[in-house]
Coordinates of C-alpha atoms in Angstrom, one line a residue:
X1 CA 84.1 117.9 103.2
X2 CA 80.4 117.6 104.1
X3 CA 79.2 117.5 107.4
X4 CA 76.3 117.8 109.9
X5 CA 77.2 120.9 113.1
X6 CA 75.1 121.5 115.3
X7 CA 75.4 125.3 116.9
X8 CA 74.0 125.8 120.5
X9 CA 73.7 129.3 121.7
X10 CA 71.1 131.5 123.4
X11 CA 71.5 134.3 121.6
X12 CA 69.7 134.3 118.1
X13 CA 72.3 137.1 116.8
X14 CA 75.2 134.5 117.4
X15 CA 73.5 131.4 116.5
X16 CA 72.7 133.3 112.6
X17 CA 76.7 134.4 112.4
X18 CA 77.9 131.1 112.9
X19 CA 75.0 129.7 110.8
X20 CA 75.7 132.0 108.2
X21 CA 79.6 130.8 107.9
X22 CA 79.0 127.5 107.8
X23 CA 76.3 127.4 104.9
X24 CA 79.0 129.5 103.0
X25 CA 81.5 126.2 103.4
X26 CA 78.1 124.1 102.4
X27 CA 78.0 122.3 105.9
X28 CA 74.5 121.1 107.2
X29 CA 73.9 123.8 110.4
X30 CA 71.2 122.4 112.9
X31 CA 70.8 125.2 116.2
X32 CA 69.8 124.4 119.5
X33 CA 69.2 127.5 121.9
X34 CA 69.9 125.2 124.8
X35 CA 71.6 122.6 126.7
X36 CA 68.4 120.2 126.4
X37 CA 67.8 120.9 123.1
X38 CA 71.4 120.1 122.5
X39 CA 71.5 116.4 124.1
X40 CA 67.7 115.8 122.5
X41 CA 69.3 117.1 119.1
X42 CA 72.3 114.8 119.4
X43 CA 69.6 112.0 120.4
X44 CA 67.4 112.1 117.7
X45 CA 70.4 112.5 114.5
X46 CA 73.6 112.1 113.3
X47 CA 75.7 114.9 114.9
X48 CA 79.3 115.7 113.1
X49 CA 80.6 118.2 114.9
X50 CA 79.0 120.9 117.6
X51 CA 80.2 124.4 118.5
X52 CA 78.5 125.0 121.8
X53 CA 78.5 128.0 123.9
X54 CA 78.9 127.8 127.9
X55 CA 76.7 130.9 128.9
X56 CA 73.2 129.6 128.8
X57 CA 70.7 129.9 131.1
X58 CA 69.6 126.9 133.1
X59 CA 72.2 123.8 132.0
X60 CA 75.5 126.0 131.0
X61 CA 77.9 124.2 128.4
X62 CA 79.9 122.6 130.8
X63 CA 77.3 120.6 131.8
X64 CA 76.2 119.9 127.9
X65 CA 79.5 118.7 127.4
X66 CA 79.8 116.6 130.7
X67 CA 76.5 114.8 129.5
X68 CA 77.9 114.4 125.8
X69 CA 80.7 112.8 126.8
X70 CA 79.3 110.2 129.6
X71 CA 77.1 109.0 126.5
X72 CA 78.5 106.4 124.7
X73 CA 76.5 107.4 121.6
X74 CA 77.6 110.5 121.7
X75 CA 80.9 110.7 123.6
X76 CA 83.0 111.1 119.5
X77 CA 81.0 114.1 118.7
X78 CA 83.6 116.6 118.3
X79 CA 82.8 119.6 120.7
X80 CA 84.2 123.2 120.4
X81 CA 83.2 126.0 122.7
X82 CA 82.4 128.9 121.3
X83 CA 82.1 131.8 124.6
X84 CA 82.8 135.4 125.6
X85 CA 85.1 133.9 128.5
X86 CA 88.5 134.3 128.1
X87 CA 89.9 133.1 131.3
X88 CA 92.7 130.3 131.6
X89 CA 90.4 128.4 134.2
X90 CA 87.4 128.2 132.0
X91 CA 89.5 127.3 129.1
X92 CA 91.1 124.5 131.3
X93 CA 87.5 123.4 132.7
X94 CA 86.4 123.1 129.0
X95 CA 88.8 120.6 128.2
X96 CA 88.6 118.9 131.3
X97 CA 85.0 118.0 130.4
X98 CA 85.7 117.0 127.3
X99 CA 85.8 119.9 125.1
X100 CA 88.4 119.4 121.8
X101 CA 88.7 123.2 121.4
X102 CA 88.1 126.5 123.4
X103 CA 87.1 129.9 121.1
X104 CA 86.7 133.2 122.6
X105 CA 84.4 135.3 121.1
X106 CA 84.5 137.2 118.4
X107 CA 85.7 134.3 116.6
X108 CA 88.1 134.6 113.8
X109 CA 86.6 133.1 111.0
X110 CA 89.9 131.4 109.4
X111 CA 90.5 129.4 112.9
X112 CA 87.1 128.5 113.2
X113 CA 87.2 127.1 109.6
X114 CA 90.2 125.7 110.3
X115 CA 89.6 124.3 113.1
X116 CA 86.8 122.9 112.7
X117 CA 88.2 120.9 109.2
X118 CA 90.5 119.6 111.4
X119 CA 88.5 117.8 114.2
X120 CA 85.9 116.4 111.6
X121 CA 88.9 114.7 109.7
X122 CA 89.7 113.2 113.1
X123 CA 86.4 112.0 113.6
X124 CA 85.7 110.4 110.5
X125 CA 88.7 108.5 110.8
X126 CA 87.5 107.4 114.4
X127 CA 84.1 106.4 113.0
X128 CA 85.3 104.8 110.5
X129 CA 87.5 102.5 112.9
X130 CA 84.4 102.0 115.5
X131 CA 82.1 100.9 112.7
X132 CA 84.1 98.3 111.6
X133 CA 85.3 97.2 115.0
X134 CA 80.9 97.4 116.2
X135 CA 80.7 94.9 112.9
X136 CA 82.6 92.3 114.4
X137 CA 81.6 92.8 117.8
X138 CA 84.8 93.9 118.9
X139 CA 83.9 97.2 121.1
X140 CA 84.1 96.7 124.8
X141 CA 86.1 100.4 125.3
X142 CA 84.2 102.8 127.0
X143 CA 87.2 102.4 130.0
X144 CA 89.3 104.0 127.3
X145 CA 86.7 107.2 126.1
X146 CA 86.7 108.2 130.0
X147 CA 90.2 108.8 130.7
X148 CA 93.6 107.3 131.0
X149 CA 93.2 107.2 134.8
X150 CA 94.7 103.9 136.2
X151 CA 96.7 103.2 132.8
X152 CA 100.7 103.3 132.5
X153 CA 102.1 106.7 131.8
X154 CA 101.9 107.7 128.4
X155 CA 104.9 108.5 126.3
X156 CA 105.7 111.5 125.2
X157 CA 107.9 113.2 122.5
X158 CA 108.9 116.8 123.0
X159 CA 111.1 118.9 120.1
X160 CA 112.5 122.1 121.6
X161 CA 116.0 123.4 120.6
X162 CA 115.8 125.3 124.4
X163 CA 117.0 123.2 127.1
X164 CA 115.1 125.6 129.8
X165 CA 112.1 124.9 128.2
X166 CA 112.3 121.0 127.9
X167 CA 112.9 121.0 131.5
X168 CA 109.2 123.3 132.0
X169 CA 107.3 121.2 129.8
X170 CA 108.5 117.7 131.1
X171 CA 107.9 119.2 134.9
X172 CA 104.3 120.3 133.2
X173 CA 103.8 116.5 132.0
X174 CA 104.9 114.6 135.0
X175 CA 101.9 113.6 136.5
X176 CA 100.9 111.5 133.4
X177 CA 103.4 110.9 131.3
X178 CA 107.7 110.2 130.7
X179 CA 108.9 112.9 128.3
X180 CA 111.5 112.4 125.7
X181 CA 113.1 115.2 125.0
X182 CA 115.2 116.2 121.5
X183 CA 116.8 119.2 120.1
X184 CA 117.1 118.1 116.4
X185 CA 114.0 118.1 114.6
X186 CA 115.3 115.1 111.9
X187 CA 116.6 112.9 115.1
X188 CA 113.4 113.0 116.2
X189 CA 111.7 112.3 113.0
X190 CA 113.6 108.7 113.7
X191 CA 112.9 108.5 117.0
X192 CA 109.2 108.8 116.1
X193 CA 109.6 106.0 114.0
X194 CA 111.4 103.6 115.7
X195 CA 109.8 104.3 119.3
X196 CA 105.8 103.7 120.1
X197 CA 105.3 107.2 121.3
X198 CA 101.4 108.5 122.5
X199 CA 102.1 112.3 121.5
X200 CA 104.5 114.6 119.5
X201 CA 105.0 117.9 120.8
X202 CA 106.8 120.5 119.1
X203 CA 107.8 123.7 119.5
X204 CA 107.9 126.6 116.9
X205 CA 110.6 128.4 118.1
X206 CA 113.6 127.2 116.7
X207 CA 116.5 129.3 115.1
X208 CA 116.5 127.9 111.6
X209 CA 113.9 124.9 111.1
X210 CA 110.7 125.1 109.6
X211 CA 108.9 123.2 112.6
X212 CA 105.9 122.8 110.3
X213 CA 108.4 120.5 108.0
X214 CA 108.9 118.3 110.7
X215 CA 104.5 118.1 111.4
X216 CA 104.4 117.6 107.5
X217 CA 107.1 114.6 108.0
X218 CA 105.2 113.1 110.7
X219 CA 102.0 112.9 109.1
X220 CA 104.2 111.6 105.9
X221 CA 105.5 108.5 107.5
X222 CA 103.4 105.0 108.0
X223 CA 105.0 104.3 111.5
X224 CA 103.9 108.0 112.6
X225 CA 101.0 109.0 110.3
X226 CA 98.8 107.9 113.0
X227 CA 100.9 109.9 116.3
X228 CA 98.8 112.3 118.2
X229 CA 101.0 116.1 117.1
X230 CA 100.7 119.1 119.0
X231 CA 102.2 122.7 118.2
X232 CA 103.5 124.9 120.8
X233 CA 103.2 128.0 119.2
X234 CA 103.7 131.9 120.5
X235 CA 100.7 133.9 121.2
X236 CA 99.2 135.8 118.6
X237 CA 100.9 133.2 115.6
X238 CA 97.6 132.4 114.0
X239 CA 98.6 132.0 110.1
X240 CA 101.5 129.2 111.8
X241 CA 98.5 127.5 113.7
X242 CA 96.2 127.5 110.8
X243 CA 98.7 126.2 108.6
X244 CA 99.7 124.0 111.2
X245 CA 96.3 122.2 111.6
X246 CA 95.4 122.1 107.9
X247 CA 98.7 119.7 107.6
X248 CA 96.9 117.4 110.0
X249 CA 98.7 118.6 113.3
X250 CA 96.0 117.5 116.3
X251 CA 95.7 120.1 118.7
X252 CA 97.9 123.3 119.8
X253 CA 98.9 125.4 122.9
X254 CA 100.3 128.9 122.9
X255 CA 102.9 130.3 125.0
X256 CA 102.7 131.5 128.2
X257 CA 101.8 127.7 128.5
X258 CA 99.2 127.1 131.4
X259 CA 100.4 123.7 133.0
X260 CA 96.9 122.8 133.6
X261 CA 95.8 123.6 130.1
X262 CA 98.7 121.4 129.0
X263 CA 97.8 118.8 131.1
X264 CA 93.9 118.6 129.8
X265 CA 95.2 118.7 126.2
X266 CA 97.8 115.8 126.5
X267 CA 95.3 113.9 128.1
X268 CA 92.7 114.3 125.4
X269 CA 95.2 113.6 122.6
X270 CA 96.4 110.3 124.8
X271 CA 93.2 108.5 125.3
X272 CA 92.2 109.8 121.7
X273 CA 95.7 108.0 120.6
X274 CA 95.0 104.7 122.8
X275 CA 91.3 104.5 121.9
X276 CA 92.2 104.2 118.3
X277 CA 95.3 101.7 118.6
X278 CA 92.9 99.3 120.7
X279 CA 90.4 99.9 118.0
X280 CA 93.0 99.0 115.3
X281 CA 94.5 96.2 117.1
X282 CA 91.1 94.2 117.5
X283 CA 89.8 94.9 113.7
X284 CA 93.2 93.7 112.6
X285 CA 93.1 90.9 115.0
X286 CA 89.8 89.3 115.1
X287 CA 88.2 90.2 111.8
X288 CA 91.1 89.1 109.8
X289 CA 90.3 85.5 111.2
X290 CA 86.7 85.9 110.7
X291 CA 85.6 87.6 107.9
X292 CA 88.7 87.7 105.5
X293 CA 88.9 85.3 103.2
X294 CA 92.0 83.2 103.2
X295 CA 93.0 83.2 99.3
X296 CA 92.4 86.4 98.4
X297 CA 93.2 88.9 102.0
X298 CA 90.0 90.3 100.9
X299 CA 86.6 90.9 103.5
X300 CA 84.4 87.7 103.0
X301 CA 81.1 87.4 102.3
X302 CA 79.9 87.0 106.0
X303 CA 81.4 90.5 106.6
X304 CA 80.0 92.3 104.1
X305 CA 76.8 90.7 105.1
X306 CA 77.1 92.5 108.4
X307 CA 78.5 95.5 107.2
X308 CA 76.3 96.2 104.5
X309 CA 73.3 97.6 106.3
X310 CA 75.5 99.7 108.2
X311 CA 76.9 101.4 104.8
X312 CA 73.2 101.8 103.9
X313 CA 71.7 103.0 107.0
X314 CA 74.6 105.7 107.2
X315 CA 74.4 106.9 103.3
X316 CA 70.3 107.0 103.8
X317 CA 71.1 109.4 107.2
X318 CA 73.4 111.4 105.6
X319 CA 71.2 111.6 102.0
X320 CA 74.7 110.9 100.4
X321 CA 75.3 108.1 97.7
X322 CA 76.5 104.6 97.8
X323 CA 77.4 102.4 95.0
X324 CA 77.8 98.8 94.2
X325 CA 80.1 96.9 92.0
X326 CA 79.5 93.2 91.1
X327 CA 82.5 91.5 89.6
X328 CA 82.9 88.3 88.0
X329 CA 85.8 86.7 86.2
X330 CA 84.7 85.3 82.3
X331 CA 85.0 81.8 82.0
X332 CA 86.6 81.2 85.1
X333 CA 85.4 77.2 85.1
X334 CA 87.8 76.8 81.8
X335 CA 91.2 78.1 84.1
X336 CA 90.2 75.6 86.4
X337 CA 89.4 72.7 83.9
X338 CA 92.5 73.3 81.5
X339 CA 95.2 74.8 83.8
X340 CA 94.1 73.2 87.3
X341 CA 92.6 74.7 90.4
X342 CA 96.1 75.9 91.5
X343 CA 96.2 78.4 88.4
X344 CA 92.7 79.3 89.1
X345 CA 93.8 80.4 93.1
X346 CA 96.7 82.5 91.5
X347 CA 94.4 84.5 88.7
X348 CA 91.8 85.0 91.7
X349 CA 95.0 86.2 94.4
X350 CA 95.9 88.5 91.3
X351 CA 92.7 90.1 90.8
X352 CA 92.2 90.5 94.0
X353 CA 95.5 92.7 93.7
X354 CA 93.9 94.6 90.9
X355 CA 91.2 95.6 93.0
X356 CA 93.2 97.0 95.8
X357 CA 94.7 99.1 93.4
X358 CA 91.9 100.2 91.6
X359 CA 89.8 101.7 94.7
X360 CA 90.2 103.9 97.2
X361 CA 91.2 103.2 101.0
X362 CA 87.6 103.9 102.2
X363 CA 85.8 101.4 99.4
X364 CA 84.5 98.4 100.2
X365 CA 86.4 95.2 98.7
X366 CA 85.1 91.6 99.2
X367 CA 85.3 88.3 98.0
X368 CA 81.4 87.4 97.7
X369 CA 82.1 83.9 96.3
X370 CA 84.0 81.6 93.9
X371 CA 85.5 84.0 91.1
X372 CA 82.4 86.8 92.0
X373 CA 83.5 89.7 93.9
X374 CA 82.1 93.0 95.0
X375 CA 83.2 96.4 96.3
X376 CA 81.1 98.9 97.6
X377 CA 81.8 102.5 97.2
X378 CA 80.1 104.9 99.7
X379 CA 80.1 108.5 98.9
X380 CA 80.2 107.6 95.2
X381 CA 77.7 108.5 92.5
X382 CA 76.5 106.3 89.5
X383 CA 78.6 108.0 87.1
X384 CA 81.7 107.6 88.9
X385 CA 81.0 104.4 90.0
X386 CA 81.2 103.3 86.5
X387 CA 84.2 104.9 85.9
X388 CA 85.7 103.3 88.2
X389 CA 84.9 99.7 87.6
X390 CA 85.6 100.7 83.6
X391 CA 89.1 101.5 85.1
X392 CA 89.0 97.8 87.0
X393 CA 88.1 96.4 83.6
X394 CA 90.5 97.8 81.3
X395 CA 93.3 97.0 84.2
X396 CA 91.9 93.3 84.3
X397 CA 92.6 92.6 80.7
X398 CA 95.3 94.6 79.7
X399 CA 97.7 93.3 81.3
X400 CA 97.5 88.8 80.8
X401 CA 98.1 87.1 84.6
X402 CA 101.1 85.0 85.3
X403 CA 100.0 81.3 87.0
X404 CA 102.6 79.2 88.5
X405 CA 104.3 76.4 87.0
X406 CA 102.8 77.8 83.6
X407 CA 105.6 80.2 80.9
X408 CA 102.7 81.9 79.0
X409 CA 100.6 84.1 81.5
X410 CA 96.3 84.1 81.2
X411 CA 94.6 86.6 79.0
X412 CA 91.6 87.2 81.2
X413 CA 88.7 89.8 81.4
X414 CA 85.6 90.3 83.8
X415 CA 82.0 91.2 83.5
X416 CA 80.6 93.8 86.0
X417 CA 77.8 95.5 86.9
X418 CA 77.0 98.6 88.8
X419 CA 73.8 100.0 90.9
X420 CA 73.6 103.4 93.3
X421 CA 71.5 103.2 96.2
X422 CA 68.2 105.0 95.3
X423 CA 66.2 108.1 97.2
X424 CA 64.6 106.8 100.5
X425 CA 66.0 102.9 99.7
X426 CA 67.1 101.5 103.0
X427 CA 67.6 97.6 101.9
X428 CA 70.6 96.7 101.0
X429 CA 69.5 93.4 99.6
X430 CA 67.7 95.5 96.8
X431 CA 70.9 97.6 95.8
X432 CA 72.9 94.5 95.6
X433 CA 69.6 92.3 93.3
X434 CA 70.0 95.4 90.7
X435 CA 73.6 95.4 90.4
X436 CA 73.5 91.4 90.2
X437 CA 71.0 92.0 87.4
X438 CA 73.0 94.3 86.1
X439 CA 76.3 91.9 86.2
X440 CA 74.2 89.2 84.1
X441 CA 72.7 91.7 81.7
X442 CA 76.7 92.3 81.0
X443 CA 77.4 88.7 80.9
X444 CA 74.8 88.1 78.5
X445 CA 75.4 90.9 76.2
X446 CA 79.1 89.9 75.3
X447 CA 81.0 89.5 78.7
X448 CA 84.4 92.1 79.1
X449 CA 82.2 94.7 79.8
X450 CA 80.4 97.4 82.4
X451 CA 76.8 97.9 82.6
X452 CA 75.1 99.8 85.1
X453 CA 71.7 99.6 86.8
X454 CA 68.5 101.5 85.4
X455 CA 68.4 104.4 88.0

């Protein structure tokens, strides 16, 4: 995982230590020795992830974070104090403006690691959604980033064998949520399912259950894999918490439990939770009707129009590659002309299928016209680009399609061609020109084949 932290401390000793660690795990380190550096660093680039400490002279980090998290550009940047103080209230007033994780120094270098793998798979998921929903016009949430003041309680899950301890935790969670509570860890795994909760908790200490099976579960299961999880853990069970978070569990809280620190961290994980769902519901809602095209399911052109120079501008930031596949279906016009057009929409439905299944989740897939498709694969090199649309290729005509109304299926093969976004190129027009040319040079040179792009 590749990412871009920024470290903020006024101490040159600590800012070098954490430098030092990160490089090791080949993340991008940019340092700040101060809260207006900080907020003029976040301004001017692309910010992942920043550790930040609180005592600094002039704005401390509770203000830093306070002003992060008012700014709509930059209220998703993960933010982790890192700080000598080891109070409950200062923990509690970290998370209350916004912080995702409080460390007192010296920082153990496993939980940091740990830690911070954790909240950068979160955000990249969150960016992920935001982008698309920004494509479509969809965002109209900053009610949602600032709290879930004024909303309906949120719903809450709690696993703990101890009846006494339910009883403390749902007393904890009043003020802003109902609490469910269960003694079997599988029941709840069902109740999960079935039930829209906004957040998991469960406890580590029961007598003979793994509670780490029932996190893996969670995560496991569609209905769930999305549910906000948080451990309660004893004090001083690192390895459990480690292990815990590297199995995607959100957040954790160690016993004794401070109500208010409870309170801050539920919060955080609710609106987290509700942020996203609105996010999913409006991309699923709106762009399906306007940029997915009807036959296939897949993105239309008009959407990859938009979302094109997005997947550009981001890959140019970042200085990572982006690739894209061109795909068109040989002698599509002689399906139409000799089985009719109704065969011809049931080979392009199929390939389409083909398509899903040949890329991953985070690709690209679009229907860019008649039988000519195109997936764009960010984070992807030339070379594996190619092996991946060879993959398509071999998938397309190995196996013949089935038409209906027709006994004998459709041998049928494609022509494709590939290009990778070049050094300092920031149209995408001129990525997708090469891997048209590209796509013809194949179609010209004997069809049923891949040919990528002069770098």
């Amino acid at each position: 995982m590749t990412a871009r932290i920024l470290v903020v401390d006024d101490v040159p000793a600590n800012v070098k230590l954490l430098e030092a660690r990160l490089l090791a795990d080949y993340f991008e380190v940019l340092t700040a020795v101060d809260g207006p550096s900080a907020l003029n660093v976040c301004a001017a680039t692309q910010v992942d992830l920043i550790l930040l400490d609180i005592m600094m002279p002039g704005m401390d980090g509770f203000e830093v974070c306070e002003r992060l998290k008012a700014n709509p550009r930059t209220a998703h940047i993960p933010v982790v104090m890192v700080t000598a103080l080891d109070q409950s209230e200062d923990r509690v007033r970290g998370l209350r403006a916004g912080a995702d994780e409080f460390l007192t120094k010296p920082v153990n270098d496993i939980q940091l690691m740990t830690r911070v793998r954790s909240l950068l798979r979160l955000k990249a998921l969150g960016d992920e959604l935001r982008m698309r929903a920004e494509t479509a016009e969809l965002i109209g949430t900053q009610d949602l980033i600032n709290g879930v003041d004024g909303m309906d309680k949120a719903h809450v899950l709690l696993v703990d064998e101890r009846v006494s301890a339910q009883e403390r935790v749902t007393r904890m969670l009043a003020p802003i949520a109902e609490v469910v509570c269960m003694s079997d860890p599988q029941a709840a795994l069902f109740e999960a399912a079935e039930r829209p909760y906004d957040l998991a908790i469960i406890s580590d200490n029961f007598t003979n259950y793994d509670p780490l099976r029932l996190c893996s579960q969670l995560r496991s299961v569609e209905r769930t894999r999305f549910l906000p999880v948080m451990l309660m853990a004893e004090a001083g069970s690192q390895a459990l918490v480690t292990r815990a978070l590297e199995l995607g569990v959100n957040d954790y809280i160690q016993r004794p439990i401070d109500p208010h620190e409870l309170l801050a961290r539920a919060n955080t994980q609710i609106k987290r939770k509700r942020y996203n769902d609105h996010l999913r519901s409006s991309v699923r809602a709106t762009i399906e009707l306007a940029v997915t095209d009807a036959l296939t399911g897949l993105y239309n052109r008009r959407y990859l129009d938009t979302h094109m120079p997005v997947l550009v501008e981001r890959s140019s930031k970042r200085e990572r590659p982006l690739s894209v596949c061109m795909i068109d279906l040989d002698r599509f016009k002689s399906i139409n002309d000799n089985f009719g057009h109704q065969a011809g929409d049931d080979v392009l439905r199929e390939l389409s299928r083909r398509i899903k299944q040949a890329v991953r989740g985070a690709d690209l897939a679009c229907r860019y016209g008649g039988e000519e498709f195109v997936v764009v694969m960010p984070d992807t090199d030339g070379t594996l680009a190619a092996a991946v649309a060879e993959r398509l290729r071999v998938s397309i005509e190995a196996v013949p399609f089935r038409v209906n109304g027709r006994a004998e299926p459709l041998s049928v093969t494609a022509s494709l061609g590939i290009a990778t976004l070049k050094d300092g190129e920031a149209a995408a027009s001129s990525v997708f020109q090469r891997a048209d040319e590209a796509l013809y040079t194949a179609k010209r040179s004997g069809r049923n084949r891949v040919v990528a792009a002069a770098a």
